[in-house]
CSV table of C-alpha atoms in Angstrom, one decimal:
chain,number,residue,atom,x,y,z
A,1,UNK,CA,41.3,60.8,51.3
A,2,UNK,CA,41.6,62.5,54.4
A,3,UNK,CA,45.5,62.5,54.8
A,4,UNK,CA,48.3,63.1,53.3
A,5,UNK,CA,51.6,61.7,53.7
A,6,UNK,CA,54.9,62.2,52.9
A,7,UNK,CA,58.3,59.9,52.9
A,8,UNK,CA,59.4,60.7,56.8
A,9,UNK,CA,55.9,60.3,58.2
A,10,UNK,CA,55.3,63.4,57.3
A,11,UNK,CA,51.2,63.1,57.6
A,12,UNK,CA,48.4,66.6,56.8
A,13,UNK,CA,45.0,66.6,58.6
A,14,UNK,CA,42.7,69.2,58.0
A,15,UNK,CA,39.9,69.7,60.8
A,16,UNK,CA,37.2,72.1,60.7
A,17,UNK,CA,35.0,73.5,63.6
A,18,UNK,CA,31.1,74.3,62.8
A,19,UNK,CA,31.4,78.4,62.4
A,20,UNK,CA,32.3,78.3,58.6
A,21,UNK,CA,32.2,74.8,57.1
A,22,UNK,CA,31.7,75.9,53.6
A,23,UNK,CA,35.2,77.7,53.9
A,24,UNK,CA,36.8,74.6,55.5
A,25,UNK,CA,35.4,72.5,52.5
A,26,UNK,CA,37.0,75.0,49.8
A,27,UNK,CA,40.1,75.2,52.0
A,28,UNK,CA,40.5,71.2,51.5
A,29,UNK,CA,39.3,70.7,48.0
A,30,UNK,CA,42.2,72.6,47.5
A,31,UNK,CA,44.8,72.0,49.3
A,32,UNK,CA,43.7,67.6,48.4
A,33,UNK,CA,42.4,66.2,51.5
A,34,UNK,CA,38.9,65.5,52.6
A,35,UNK,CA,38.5,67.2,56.2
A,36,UNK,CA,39.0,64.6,59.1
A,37,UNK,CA,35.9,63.5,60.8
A,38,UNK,CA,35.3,64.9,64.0
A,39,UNK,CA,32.1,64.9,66.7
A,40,UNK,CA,31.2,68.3,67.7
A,41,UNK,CA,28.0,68.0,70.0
A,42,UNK,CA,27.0,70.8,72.9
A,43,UNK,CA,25.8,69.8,76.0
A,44,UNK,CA,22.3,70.5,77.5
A,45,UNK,CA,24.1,73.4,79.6
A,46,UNK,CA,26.2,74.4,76.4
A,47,UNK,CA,29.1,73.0,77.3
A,48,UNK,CA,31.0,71.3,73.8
A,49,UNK,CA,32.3,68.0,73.1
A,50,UNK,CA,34.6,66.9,70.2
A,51,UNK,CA,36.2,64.0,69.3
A,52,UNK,CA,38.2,62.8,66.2
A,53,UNK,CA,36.8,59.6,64.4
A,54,UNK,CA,40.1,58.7,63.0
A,55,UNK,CA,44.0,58.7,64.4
A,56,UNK,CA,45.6,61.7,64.3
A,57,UNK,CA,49.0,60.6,66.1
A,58,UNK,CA,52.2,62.1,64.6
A,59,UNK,CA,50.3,64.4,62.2
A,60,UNK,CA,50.5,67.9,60.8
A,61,UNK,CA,47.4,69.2,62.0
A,62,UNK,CA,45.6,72.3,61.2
A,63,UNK,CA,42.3,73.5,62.9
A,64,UNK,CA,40.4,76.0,60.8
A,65,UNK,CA,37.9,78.1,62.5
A,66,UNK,CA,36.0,81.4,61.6
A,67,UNK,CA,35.7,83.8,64.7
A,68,UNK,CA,32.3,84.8,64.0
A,69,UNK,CA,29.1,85.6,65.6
A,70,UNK,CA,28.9,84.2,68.8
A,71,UNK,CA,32.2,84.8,68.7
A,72,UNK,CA,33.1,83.3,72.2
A,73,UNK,CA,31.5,79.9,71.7
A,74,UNK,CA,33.5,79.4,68.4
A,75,UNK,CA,37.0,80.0,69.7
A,76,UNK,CA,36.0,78.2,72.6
A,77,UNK,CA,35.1,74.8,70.4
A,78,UNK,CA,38.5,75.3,68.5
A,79,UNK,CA,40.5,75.8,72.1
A,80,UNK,CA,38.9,72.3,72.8
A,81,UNK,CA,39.4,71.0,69.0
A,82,UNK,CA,43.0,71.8,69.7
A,83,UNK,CA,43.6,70.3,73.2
A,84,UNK,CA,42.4,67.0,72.0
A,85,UNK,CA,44.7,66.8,69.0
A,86,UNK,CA,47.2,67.6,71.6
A,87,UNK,CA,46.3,65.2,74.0
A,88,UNK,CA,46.2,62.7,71.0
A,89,UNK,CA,49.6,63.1,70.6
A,90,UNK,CA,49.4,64.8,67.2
A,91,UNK,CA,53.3,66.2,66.4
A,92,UNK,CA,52.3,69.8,65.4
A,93,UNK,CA,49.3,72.1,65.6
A,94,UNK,CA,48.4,74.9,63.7
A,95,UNK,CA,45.3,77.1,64.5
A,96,UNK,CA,44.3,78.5,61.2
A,97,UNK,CA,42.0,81.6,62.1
A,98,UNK,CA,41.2,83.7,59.3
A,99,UNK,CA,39.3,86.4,61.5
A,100,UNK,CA,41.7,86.8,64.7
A,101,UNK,CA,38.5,87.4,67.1
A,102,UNK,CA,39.3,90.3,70.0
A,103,UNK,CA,42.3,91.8,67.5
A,104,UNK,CA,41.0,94.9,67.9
A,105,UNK,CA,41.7,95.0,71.9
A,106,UNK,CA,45.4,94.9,71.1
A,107,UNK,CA,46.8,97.4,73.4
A,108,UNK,CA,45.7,99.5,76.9
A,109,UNK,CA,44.1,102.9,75.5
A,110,UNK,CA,43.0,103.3,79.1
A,111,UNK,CA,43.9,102.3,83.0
A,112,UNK,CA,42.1,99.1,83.5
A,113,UNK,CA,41.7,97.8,80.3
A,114,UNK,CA,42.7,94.2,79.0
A,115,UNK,CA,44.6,93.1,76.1
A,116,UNK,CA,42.2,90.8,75.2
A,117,UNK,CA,44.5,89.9,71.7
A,118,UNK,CA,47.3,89.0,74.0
A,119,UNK,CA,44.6,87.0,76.1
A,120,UNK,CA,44.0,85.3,73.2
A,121,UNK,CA,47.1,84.5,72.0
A,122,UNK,CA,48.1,82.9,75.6
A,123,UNK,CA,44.7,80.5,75.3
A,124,UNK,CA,45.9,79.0,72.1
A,125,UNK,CA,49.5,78.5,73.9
A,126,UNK,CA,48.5,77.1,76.7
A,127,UNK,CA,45.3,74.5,74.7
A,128,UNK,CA,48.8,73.2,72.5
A,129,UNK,CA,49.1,75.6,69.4
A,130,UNK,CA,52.5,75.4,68.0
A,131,UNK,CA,51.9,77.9,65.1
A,132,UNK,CA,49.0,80.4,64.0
A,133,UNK,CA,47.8,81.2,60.9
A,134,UNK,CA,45.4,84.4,60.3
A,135,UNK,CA,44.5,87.1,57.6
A,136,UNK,CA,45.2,90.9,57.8
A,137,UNK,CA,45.3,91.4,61.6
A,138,UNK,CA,44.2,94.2,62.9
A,139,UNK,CA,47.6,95.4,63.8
A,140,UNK,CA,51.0,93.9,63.3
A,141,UNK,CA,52.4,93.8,66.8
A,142,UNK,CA,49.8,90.8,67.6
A,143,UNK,CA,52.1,88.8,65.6
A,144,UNK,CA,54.4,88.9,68.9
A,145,UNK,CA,52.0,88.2,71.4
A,146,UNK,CA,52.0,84.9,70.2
A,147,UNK,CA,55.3,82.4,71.4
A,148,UNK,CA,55.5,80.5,68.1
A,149,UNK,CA,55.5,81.4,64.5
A,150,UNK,CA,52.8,83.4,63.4
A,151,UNK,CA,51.6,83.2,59.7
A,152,UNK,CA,50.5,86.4,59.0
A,153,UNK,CA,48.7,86.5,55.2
A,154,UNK,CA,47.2,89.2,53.2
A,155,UNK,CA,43.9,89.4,51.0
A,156,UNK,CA,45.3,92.5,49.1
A,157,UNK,CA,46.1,89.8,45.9
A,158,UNK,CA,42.8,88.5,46.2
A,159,UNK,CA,40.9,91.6,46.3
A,160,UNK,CA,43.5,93.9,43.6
A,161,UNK,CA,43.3,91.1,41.4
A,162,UNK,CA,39.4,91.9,41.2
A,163,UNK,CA,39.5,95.6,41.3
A,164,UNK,CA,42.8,96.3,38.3
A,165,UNK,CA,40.4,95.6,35.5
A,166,UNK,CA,37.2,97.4,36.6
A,167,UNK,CA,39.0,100.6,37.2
A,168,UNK,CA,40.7,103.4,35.2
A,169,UNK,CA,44.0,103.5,37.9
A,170,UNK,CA,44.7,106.9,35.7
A,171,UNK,CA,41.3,108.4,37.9
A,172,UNK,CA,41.7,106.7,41.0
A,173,UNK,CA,42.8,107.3,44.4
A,174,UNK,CA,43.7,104.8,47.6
A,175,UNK,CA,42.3,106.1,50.9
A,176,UNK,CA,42.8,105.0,54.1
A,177,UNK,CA,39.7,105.4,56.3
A,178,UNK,CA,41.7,106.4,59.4
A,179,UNK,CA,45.4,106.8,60.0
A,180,UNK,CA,45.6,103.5,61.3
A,181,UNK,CA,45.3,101.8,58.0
A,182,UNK,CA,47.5,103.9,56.0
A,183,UNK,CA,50.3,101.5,56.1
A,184,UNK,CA,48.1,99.1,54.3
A,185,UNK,CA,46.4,101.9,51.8
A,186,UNK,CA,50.3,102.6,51.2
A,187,UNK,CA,50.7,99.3,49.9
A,188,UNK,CA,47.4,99.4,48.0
A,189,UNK,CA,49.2,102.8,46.1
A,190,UNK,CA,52.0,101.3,45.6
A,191,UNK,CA,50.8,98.5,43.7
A,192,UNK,CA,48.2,99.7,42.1
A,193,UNK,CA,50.3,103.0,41.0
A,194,UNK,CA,47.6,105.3,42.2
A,195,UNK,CA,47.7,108.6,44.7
A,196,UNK,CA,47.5,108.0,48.5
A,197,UNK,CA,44.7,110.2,50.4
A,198,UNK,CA,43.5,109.4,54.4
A,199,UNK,CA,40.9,110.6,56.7
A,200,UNK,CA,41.5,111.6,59.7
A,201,UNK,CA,38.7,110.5,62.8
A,202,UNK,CA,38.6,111.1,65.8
A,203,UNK,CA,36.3,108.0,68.1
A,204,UNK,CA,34.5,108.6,71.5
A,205,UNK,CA,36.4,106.2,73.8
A,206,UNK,CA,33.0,106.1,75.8
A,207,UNK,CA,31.0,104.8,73.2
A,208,UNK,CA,32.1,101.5,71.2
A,209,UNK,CA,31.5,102.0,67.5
A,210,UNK,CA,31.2,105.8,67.5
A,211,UNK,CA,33.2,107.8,64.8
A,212,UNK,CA,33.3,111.2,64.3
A,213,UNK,CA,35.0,112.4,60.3
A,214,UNK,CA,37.3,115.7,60.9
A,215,UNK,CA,38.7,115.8,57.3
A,216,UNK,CA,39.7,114.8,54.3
A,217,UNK,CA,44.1,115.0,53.5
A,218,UNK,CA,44.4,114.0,49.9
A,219,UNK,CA,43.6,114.2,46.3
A,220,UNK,CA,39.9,113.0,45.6
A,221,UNK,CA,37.8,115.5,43.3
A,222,UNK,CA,36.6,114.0,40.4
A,223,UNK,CA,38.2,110.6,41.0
A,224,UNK,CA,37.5,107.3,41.7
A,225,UNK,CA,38.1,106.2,46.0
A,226,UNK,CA,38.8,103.1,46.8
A,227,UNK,CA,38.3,102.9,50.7
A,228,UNK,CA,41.1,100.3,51.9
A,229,UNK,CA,40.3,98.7,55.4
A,230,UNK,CA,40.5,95.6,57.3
A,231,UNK,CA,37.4,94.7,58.8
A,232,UNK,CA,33.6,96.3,58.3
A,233,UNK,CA,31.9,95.8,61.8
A,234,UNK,CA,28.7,98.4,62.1
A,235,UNK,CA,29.9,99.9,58.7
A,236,UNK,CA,30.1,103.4,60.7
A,237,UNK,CA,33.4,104.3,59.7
A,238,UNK,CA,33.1,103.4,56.4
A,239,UNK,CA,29.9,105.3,55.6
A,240,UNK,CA,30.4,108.5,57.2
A,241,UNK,CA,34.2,108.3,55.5
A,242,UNK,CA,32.3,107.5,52.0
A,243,UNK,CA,30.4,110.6,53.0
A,244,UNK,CA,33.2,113.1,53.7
A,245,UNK,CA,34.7,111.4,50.2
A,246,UNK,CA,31.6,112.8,48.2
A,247,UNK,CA,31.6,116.0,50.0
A,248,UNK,CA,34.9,116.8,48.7
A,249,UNK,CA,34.1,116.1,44.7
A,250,UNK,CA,34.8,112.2,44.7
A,251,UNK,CA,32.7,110.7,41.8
A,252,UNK,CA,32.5,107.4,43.0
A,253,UNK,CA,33.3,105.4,46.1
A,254,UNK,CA,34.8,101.6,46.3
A,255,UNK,CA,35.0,99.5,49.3
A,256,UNK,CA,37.5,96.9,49.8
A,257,UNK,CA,37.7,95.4,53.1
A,258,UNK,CA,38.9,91.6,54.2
A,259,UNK,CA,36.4,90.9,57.1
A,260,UNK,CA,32.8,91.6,57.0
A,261,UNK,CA,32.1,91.3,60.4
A,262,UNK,CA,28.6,93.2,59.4
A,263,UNK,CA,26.9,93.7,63.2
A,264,UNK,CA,23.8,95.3,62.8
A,265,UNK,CA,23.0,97.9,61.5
A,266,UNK,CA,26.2,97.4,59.0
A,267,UNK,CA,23.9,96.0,56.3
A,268,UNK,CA,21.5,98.4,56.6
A,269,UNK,CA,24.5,101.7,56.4
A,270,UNK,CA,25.9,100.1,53.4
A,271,UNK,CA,23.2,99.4,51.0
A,272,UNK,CA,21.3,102.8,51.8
A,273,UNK,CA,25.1,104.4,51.4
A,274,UNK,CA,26.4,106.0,48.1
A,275,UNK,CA,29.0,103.5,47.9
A,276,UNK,CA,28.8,101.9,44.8
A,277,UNK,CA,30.4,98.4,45.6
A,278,UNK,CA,31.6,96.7,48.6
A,279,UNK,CA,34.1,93.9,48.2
A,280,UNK,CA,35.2,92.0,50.9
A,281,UNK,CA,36.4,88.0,51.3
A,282,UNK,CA,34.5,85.0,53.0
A,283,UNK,CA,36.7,85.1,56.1
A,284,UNK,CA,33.6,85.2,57.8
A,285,UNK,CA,30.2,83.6,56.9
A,286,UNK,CA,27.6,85.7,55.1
A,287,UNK,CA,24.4,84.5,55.6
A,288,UNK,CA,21.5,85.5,53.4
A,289,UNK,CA,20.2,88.4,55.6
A,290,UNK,CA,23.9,90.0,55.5
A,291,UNK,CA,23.8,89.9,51.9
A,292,UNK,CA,22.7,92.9,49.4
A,293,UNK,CA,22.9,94.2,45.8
A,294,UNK,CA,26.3,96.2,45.9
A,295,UNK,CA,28.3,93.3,47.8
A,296,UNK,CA,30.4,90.9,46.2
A,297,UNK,CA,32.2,88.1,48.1
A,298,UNK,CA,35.4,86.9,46.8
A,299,UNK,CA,36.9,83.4,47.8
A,300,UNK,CA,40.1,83.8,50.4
A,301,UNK,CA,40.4,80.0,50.1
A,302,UNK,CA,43.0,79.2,47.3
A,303,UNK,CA,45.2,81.4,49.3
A,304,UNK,CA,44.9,79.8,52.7
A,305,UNK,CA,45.5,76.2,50.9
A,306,UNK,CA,48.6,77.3,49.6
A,307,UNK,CA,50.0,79.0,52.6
A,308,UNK,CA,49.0,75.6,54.8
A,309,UNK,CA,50.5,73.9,51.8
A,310,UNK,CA,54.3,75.8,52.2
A,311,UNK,CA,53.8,75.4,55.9
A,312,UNK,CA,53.3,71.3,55.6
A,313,UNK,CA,55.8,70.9,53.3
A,314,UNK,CA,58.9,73.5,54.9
A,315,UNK,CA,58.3,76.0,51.8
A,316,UNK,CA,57.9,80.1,52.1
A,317,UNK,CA,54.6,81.5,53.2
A,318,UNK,CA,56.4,85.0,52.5
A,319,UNK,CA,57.0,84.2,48.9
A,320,UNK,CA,52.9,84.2,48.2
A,321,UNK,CA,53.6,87.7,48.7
A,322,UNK,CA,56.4,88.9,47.3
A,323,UNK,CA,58.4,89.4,50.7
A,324,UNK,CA,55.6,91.7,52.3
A,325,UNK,CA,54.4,88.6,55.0
């Protein structure tokens, strides 16, 4: 069954572009559907072709899509993946992107920068998007860049759920990497019941992926860290914050991150790091080489099938968690 539909011709497709199939098959076992059938072919010069093998007129359509490695080809196959639903007259469109690519260039640090996360918003606009869906942006305020509702979902039930019964919450503290994410390590606290600590970096702006640790503000000797972030790209900021952690009398270091991005040498940092575990989600695929001893991979696709199942049928996508989307 690839369809589902609805008295009032209400009608669910799922499509799937060729990043992150696996995901896109978990997404649809279960949500109920089979994922449509679709042609996605390159051309000798690289250019892409798709086509749908069955009607999609009048349906709810959403386009999944992980933004990975090469990024720019794979948002460029679901820009085309979404024009054609448009142009087959499907009645809504919903670009489910669990890794928003070029998040991070959300605002001008410099003269004669781009917002590249605004850039990308506009593409999706302009290929026939009426809605996006994606998981712990990179900041907030990307939610308005978008004209349309936004679906903004977080992996902190996913990855809490796994962490409450391995830890002793009495001996443990949430850190924030960087102040940047201590909105979200607040949340972490919060729920969990634990202290709050942060570490405050400062980043060369003339070298990408370069982070210098300045210190430690918190309570961390002798307890368990649980380092909260949102993506792991070269692992830099994560290891040399791990680091600064164990320097101050941490006993033990947990990662918890939703994207593992994992550019090189990220695999490398982490398993030759004193962190003792590194959870993150399968936003993005892992293939073999990106894979290690201290990693576990937890499945983010029971929550994106109920979050495109409230969307399809007009229900809350804030109530999956407790009013904080």
């Amino acid at each position: 069954m690839t369809s589902i539909k609805q008295p009032g011709e209400k009608n669910l497709m799922l499509f799937s572009g060729r990043a992150h199939p696996a995901l896109a098959e978990e997404i649809a076992e279960h949500v109920g559907v089979s994922l449509t059938p679709t042609k996605l072919t390159d051309f000798a010069n690289g250019e892409i072709y798709a086509r749908y093998l069955e009607s999609v007129r009048g349906c709810d359509a959403f386009v999944i899509q992980a933004h990975t490695e090469p990024i720019n080809q794979w948002i460029m196959e679901q820009l085309i993946m979404v024009d054609a639903l448009k142009r087959a007259s499907a009645k809504r469109i919903t670009v489910v992107m669990p890794f928003f690519g070029y998040a991070r260039q959300d605002k001008k640090g410099r003269g004669r920068e781009p917002i590249t996360a605004r850039l990308m918003a506009d593409l999706f606009k302009t290929a026939g998007a009426d809605r996006l869906m994606s998981i712990d942006l990179h900041t907030s305020q990307i939610q308005g860049f978008f004209d349309g509702p936004v679906d903004h979902l977080f992996a902190m039930p996913v990855l809490e759920s796994h962490l409450k019964n391995r830890l002793d919450l009495a001996n443990t503290t949430v850190v924030s990497p960087d102040t940047g994410r201590v909105r979200l390590s607040e949340r972490w606290a919060d729920t969990l019941g634990t202290p709050l600590a942060f570490i405050h970096k400062r980043r060369d702006l003339d070298v990408a992926n370069s982070v210098k640790v300045n210190e430690v503000v918190g309570k961390v000797r002798g307890r368990t860290c649980v380092l909260i972030d949102d993506m792991i790209d070269t692992a830099g900021t994560i290891c040399k914050a791990s680091d600064a952690l164990y320097e101050q009398g941490a006993t033990n270091v947990i990662v918890a991150a939703t994207h593992a991005v994992f550019s090189d040498p990220a695999v490398d940092r982490l398993k030759n790091s004193r962190i003792s575990e590194v959870i993150v989600t399968n936003t993005l695929p892992l293939p073999q080489e990106k894979q290690f001893d201290k990693l576990t991979v937890l499945s983010i696709a029971p929550l994106i099938a109920r979050a495109i199942t409230e969307i399809f049928t007009d229900g809350s996508v804030t109530s999956l968690f407790e009013g904080d989307s």
